[in-house]
Coordinates of C-alpha atoms in Angstrom, one line a residue:
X5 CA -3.9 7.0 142.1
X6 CA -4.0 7.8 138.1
X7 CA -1.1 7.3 136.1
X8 CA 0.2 10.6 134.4
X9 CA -1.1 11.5 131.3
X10 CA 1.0 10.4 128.1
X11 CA 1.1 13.1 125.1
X12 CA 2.0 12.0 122.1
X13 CA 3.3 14.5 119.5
X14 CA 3.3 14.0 115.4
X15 CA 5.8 15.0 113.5
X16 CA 5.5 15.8 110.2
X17 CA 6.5 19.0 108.0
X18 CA 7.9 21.0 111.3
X19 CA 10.8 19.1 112.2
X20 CA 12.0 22.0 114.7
X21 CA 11.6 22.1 118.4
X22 CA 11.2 26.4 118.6
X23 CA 8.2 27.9 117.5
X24 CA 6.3 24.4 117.1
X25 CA 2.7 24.7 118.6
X26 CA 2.1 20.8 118.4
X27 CA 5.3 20.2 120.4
X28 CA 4.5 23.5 122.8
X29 CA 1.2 22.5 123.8
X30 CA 2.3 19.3 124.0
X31 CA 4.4 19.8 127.0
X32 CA 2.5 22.1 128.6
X33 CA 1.3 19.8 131.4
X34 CA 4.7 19.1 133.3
X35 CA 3.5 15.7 134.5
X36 CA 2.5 14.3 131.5
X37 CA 5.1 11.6 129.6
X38 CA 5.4 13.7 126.5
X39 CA 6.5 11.3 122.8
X40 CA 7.4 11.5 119.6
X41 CA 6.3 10.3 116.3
X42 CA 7.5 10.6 112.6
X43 CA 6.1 8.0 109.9
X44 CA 8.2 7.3 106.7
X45 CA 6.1 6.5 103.9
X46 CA 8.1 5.6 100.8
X47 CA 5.3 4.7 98.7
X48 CA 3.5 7.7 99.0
X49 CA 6.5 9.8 99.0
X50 CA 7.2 8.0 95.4
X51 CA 3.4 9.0 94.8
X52 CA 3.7 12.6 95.0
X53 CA 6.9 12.7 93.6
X54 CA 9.1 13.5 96.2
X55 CA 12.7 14.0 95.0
X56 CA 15.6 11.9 97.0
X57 CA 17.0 15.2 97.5
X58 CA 14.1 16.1 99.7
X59 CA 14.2 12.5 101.8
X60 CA 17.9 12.6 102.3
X61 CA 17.2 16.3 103.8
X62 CA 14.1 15.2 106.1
X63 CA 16.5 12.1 106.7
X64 CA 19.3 14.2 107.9
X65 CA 16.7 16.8 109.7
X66 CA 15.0 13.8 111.6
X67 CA 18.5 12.8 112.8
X68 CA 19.3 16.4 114.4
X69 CA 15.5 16.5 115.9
X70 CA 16.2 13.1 117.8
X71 CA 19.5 14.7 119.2
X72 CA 17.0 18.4 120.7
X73 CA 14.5 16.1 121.7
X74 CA 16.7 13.8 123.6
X75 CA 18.5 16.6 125.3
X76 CA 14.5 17.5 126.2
X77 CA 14.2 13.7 127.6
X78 CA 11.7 13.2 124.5
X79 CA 11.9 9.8 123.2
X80 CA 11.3 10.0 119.1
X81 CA 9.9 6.8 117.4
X82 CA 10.4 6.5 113.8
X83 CA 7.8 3.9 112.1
X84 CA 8.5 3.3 108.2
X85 CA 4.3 2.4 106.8
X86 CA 4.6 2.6 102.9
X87 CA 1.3 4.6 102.5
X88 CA -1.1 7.4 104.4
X89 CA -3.6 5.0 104.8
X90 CA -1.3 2.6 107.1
X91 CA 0.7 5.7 108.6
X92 CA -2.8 6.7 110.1
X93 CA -2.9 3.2 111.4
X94 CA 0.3 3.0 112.6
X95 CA -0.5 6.1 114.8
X96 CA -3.5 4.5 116.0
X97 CA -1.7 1.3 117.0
X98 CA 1.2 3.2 118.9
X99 CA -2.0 5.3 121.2
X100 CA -2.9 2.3 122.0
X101 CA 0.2 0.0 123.0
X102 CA 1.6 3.0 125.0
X103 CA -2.2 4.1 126.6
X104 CA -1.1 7.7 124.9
X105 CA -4.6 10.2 126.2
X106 CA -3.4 12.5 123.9
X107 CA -2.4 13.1 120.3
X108 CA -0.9 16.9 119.2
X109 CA 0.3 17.5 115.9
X110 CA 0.1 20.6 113.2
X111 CA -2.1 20.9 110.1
X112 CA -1.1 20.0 106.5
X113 CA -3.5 21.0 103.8
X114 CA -2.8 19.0 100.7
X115 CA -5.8 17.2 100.2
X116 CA -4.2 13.2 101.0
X117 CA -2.7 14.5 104.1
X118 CA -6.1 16.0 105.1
X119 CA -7.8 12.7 104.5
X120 CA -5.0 10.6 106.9
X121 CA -5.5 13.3 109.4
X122 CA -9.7 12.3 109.7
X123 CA -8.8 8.7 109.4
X124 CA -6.9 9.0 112.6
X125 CA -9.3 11.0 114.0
X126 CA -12.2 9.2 113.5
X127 CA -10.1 6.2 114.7
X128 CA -8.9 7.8 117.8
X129 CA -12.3 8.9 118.6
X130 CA -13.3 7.7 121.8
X131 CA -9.6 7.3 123.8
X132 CA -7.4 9.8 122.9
X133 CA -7.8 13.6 122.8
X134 CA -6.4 15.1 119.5
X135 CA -5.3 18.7 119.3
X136 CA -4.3 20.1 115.8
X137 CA -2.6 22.9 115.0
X138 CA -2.1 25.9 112.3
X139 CA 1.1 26.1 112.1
X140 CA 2.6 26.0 108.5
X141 CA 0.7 29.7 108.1
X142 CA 0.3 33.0 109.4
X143 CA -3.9 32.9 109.5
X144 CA -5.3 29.5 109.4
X145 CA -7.1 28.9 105.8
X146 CA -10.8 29.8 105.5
X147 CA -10.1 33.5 107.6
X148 CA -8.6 35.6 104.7
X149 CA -12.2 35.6 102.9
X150 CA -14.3 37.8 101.0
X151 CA -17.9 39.6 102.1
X152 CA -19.0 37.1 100.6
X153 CA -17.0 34.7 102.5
X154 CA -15.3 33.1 99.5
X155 CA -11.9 32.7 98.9
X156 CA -10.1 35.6 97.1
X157 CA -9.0 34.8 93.3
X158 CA -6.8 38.0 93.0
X159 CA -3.3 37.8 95.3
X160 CA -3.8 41.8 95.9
X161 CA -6.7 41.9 97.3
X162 CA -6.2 38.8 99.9
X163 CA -3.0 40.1 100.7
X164 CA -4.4 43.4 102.0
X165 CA -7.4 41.1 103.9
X166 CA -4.6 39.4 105.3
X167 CA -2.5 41.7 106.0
X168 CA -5.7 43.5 108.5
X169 CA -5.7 40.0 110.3
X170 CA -2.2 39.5 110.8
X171 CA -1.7 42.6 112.5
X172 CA -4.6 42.0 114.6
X173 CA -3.3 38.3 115.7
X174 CA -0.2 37.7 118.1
X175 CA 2.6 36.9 116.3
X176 CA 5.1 36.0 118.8
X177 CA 7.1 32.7 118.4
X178 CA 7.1 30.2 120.9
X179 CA 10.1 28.7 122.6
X180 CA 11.6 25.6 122.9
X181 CA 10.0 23.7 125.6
X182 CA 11.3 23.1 128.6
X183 CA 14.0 20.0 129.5
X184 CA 11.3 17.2 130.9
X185 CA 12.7 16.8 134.2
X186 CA 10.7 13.8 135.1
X187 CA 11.1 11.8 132.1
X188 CA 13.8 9.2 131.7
X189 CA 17.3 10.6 129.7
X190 CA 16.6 8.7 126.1
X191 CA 19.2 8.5 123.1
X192 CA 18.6 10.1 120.0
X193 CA 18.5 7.7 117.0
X194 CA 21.6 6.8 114.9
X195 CA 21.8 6.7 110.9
X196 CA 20.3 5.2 108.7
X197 CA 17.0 5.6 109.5
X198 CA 15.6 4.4 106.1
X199 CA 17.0 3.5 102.9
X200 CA 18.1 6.2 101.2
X201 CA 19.5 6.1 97.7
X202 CA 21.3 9.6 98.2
X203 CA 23.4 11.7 101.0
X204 CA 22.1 14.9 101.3
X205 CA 23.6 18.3 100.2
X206 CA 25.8 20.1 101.8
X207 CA 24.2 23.4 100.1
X208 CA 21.5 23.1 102.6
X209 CA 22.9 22.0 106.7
X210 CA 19.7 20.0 107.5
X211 CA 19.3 21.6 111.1
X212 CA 17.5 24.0 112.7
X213 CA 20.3 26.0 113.8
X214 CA 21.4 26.6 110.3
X215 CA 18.0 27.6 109.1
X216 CA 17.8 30.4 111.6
X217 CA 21.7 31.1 111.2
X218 CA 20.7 31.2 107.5
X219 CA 17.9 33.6 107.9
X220 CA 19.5 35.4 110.2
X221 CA 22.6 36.1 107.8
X222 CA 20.3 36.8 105.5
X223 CA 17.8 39.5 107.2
X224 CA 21.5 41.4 108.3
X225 CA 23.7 41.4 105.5
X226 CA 21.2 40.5 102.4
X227 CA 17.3 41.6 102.8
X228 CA 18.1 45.4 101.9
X229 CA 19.1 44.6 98.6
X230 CA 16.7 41.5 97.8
X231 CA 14.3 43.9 95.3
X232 CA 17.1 44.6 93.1
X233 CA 19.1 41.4 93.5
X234 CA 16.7 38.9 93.4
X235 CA 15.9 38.6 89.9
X236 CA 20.0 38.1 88.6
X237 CA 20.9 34.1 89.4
X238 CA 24.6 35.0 89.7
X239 CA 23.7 36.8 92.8
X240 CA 23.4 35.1 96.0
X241 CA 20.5 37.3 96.0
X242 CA 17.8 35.2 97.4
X243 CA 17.4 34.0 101.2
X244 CA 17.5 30.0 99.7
X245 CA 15.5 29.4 102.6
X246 CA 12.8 27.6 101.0
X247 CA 13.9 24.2 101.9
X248 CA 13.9 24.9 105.7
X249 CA 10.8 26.4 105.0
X250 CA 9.3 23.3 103.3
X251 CA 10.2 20.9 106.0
X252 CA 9.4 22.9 108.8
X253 CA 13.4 23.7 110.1
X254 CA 12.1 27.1 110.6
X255 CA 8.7 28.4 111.1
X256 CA 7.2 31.8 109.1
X257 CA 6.6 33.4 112.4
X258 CA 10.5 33.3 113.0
X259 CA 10.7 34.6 109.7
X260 CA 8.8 37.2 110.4
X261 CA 9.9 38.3 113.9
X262 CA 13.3 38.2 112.4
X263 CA 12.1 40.4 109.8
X264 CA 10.5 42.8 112.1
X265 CA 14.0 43.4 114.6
X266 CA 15.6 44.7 111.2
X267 CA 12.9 46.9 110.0
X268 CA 10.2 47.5 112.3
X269 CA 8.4 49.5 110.2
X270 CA 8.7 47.7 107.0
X271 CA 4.9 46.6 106.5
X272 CA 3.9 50.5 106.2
X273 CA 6.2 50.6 103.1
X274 CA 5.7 48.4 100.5
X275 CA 8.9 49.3 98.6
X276 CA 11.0 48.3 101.0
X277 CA 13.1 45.3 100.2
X278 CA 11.7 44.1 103.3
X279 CA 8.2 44.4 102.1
X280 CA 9.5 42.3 98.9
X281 CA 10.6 39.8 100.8
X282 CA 7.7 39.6 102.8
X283 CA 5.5 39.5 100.1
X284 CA 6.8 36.5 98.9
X285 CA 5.7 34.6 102.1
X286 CA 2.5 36.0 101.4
X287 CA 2.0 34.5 97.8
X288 CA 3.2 30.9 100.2
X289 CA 0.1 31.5 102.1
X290 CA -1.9 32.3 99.2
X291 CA -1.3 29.4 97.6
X292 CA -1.8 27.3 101.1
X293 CA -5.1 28.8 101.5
X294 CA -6.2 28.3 97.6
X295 CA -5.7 24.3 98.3
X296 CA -7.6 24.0 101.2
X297 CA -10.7 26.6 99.2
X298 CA -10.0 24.2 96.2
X299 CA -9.2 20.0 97.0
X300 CA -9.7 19.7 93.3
X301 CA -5.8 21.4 92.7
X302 CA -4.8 18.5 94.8
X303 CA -5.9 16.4 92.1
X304 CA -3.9 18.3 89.3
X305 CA -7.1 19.5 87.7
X306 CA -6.3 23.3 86.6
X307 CA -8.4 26.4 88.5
X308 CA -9.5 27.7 85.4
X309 CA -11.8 25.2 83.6
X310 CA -11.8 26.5 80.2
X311 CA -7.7 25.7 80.0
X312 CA -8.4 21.9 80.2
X313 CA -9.5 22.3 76.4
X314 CA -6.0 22.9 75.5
X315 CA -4.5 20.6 72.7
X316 CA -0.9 20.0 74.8
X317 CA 1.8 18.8 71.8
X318 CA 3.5 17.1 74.6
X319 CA 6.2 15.8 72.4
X320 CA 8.5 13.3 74.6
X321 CA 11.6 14.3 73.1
X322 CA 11.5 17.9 73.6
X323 CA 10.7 17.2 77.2
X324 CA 13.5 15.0 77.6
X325 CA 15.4 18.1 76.5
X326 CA 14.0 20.2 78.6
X327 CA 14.3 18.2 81.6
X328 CA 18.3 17.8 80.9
X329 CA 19.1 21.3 79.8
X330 CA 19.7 20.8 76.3
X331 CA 16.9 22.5 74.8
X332 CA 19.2 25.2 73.0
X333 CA 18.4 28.6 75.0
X334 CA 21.4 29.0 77.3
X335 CA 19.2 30.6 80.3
X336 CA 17.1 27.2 80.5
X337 CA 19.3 25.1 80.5
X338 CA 21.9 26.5 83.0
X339 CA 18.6 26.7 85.5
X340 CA 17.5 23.0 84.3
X341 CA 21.1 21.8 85.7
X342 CA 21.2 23.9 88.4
X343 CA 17.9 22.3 89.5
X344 CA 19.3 19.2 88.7
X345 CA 22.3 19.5 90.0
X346 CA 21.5 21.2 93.1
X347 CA 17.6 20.5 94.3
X348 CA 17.3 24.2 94.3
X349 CA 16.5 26.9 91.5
X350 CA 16.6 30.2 91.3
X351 CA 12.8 32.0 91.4
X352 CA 12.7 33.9 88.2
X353 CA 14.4 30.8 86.6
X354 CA 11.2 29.0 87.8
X355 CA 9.0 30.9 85.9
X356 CA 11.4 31.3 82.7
X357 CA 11.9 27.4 82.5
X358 CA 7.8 27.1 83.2
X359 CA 6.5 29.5 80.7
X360 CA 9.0 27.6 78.1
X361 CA 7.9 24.6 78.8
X362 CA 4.1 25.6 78.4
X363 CA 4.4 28.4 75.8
X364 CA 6.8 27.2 73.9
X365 CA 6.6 23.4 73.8
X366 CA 3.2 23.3 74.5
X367 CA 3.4 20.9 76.9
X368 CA 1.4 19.9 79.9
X369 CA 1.9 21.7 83.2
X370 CA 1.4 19.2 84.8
X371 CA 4.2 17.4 83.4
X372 CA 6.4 19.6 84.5
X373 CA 5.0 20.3 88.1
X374 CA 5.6 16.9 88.6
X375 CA 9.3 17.1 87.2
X376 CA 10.0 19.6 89.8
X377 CA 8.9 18.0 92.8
X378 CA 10.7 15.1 91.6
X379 CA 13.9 17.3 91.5
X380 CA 12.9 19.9 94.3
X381 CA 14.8 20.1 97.8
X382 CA 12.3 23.0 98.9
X383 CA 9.5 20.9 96.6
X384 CA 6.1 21.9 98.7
X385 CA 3.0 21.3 96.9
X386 CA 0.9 24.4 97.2
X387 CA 3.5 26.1 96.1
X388 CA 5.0 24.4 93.1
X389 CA 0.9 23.9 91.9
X390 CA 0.3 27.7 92.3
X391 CA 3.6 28.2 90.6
X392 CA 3.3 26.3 87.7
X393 CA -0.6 26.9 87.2
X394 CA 0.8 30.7 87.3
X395 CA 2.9 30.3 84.2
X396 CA 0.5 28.1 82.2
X397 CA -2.2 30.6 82.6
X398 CA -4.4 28.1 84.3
X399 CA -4.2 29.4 87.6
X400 CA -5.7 31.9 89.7
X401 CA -4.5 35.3 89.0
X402 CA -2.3 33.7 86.7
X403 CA -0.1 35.6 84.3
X404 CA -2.4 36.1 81.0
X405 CA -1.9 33.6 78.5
X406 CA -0.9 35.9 76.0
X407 CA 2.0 37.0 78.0
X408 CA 4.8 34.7 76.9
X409 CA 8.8 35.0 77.9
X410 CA 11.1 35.4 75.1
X411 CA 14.1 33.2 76.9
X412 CA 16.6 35.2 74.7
X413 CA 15.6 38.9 75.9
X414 CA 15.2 37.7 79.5
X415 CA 18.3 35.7 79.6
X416 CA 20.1 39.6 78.2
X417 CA 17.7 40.7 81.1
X418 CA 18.7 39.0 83.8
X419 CA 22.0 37.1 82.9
X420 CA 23.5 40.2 80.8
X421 CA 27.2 38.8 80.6
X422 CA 26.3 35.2 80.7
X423 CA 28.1 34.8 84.3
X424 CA 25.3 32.3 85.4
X425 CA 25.3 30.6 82.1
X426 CA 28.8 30.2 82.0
X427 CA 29.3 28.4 85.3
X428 CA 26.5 25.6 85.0
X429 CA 26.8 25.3 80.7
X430 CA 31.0 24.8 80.7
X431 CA 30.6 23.9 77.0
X432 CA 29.8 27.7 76.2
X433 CA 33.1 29.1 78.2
X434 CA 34.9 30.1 74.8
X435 CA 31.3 31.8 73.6
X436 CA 32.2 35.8 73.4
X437 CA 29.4 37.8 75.8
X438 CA 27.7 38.8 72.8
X439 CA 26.8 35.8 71.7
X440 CA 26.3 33.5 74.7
X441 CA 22.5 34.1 74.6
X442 CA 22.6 33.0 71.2
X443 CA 25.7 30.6 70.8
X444 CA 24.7 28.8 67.6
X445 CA 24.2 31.8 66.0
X446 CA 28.2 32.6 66.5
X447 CA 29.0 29.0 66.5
X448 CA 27.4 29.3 62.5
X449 CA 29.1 32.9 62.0
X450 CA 32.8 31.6 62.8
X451 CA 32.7 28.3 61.8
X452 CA 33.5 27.1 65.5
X453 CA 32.2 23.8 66.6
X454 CA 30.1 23.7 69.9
X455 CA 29.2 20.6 72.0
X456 CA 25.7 22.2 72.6
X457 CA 22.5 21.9 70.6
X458 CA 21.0 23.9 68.3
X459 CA 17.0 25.9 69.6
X460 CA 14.8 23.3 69.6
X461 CA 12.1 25.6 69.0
X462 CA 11.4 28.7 66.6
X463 CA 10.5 31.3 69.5
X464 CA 8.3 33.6 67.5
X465 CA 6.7 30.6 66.1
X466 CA 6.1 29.0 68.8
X467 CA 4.5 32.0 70.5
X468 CA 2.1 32.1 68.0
X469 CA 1.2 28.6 67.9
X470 CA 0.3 29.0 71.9
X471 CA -2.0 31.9 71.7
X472 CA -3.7 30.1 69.4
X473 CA -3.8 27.0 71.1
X474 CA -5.1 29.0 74.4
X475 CA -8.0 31.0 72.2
X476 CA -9.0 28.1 70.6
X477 CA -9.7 26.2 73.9
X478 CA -11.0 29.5 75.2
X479 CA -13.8 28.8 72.7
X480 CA -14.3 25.2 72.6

């Protein structure tokens, strides 16, 4: 008589019960005694910089998967190990208290998760069966490749190699599994789970249901206007569904399918706000791939060699100004507070409040990729790396160093009567809309005294000074 088989499923970045391979699989076999896993590892959370904002929302996300899973019979164990290196022995230990034959769980691809993945492999070797997943992508990293099978350096041209393979592939989501009749009723767990410094927001509902309500909302009443919305922050413009996206609430194949019921024929027209939106889950798997083609991003060494040479200024004070919003340009400092005020900031404020930091500071990148994750609800590595190596120039297909934002003429640009300046900088309500790009400049016209600093930085100047910086280095 053999005892059923016991599947054990990890979860990590896919807290969702639809469209979850690891989980699917998992339950394939109806006699098997199907677990669940999540490991808690403060220390290396604090490591990479993940902001509270982000725990409280995994927290919160964890709480609503025990509650699905128990209404699937699936018990889910939560075991707090402060680093990688003992939440890949933690696994190891639980396979082998509760005799588990086999391990599922889904791919991550920074390079400190690959490493804990091997460890419990190797350690697992000869008792339990381990099945791994790509799930966090369309096309599993290393397919989208050149003739020469390299990894493309140009977003274009992997996005029309991709493109050929995902429409070749099955993208079909996969349901929920199915209730475990066999298995014992369990209880989900009850809060707190772990120490948490923080509640989380109530911006972003840390359930599944509300990702999918969210995109759901967003593909009806908002996708047909996202090309010429998404670039004005006073517009709820954007689908904000990059947290759910970073924590796996919802999966981009639902993204995609939902996508496809509005529009069926939106990938044969790349104009169509569709395709825009689209796209942008695209440059997510670009930058997924690029991390896996290159572990050395993983170690905050830039893509392009030659930009390591650059002399940062990397002044401590003007970074403390940055990172509080009180650098003197009204546009980046109403999307510094909104970051930190929220855990969420608008895209084209992203790259406004990078290239400021870079260009005009000349500081480190790097200093401020970390400032984000610390800050970030939606902060996912690949993407905040690719991001931020985009507006330094450092990056792959990176925006040409002598490209710089002038943060008055896009503020005009994209904030043209100051609406989104206004609501998160209250000190400038009184500034006419003339003016609010520029306050000091009326606050020295009228005599009027502001509670708000003066440009920290000559613009023009400062441009300057960063070309040079980057040609220097080229040569050096």
């Amino acid at each position: 008589m053999h005892s059923a088989p016991v599947h054990l499923v990890w979860f990590r970045h896919d807290l969702r019960v639809t469209d979850n391979k690891a989980l699917f699989y998992a339950c394939q076999n109806t006699q098997a005694q199907v677990h669940a896993i999540f490991t808690v590892t403060p220390a290396q959370w604090k490591a990479h910089h993940m902001a509270l904002s982000q725990q409280a929302f995994i927290h919160d996300a964890l709480l609503n998967l025990s509650h699905a899973l128990a209404k699937l019979n699936i018990p889910l164990t939560l075991i707090i190990s402060d680093t990688y290196a003992d939440a890949a022995q933690s696994i190891v230990d639980y396979c082998q208290q509760h005799q588990v034959t086999a391990l599922f769980f889904n791919h991550q691809y920074a390079l400190n998760e690959q490493n804990r993945d091997k460890k419990v492999m190797e350690l697992l070797a000869h008792n339990t069966t381990v099945y791994c997943y790509h799930d966090n992508v369309f096309v599993p990293p290393g397919n989208v490749v050149t003739q020469q099978g390299e990894m493309y350096k140009v977003f274009t041209p992997f996005r029309t190699a991709f493109l050929r393979l995902f429409l070749s592939q099955d993208n079909a989501s996969l349901p929920a599994p199915e209730i475990r009749a066999h298995q014992k009723a369990v209880s989900p767990l009850s809060a707190p789970l772990f120490a948490l410094p923080i509640s989380s927001t109530k911006m972003f509902p840390a359930s599944e249901q509300a990702a999918l309500q969210r995109l759901k909302q967003f593909c009806y009443e908002r996708v047909i206007h996202y090309a010429k919305w998404r670039d004005i922050p006073a517009i709820d413009g954007t689908s904000q569904l990059s947290p759910y996206l970073a924590i796996g609430l919802v999966s981009v194949r639902q993204c995609f399918n939902r996508l496809y019921q509005t529009e069926p024929d939106f990938l044969e027209n790349n104009h169509s706000s569709t395709f825009v939106w689209f796209n942008e889950l695209v440059w997510r798997e670009f930058y997924q791939h690029l991390i896996v083609a290159n572990p050395s991003l993983s170690k905050q060494i830039a893509f392009q060699p030659w930009t390591e040479n650059i002399r940062w200024r990397n002044d401590q004070t003007e970074f403390t100004a940055w990172t509080q919003g009180l650098t003197g340009f009204p546009i980046i400092d109403a999307a510094m507070r909104q970051l930190n005020q929220t855990g969420w900031m608008h895209n084209r404020l992203r790259m406004l409040t990078a290239s400021f930091l870079v260009k005009d500071l000349l500081i480190d990148w790097r200093w401020g990729e970390n400032y984000f994750m610390s800050q970030l609800i939606d902060g996912d590595f690949a993407s905040n790396n690719g991001g931020w190596q985009w507006a330094a120039s450092t990056g792959t297909d990176a925006v040409p160093y002598f490209r710089i934002f002038n943060p008055t003429t896009q503020g005009r640009k994209f904030d043209p009567d100051g609406e989104f300046i206004r609501h998160w900088l209250p000190e400038l309500a009184d500034v006419p809309d003339r003016y609010i790009h520029t306050p000091s400049e009326w606050a020295i016209k009228t005599g009027h005294y502001l509670d708000y600093p003066q440009p920290i930085v000559d613009h023009a100047k400062a441009r300057v000074t960063a070309i040079a910086s980057y040609e220097e280095a080229k040569k050096r």
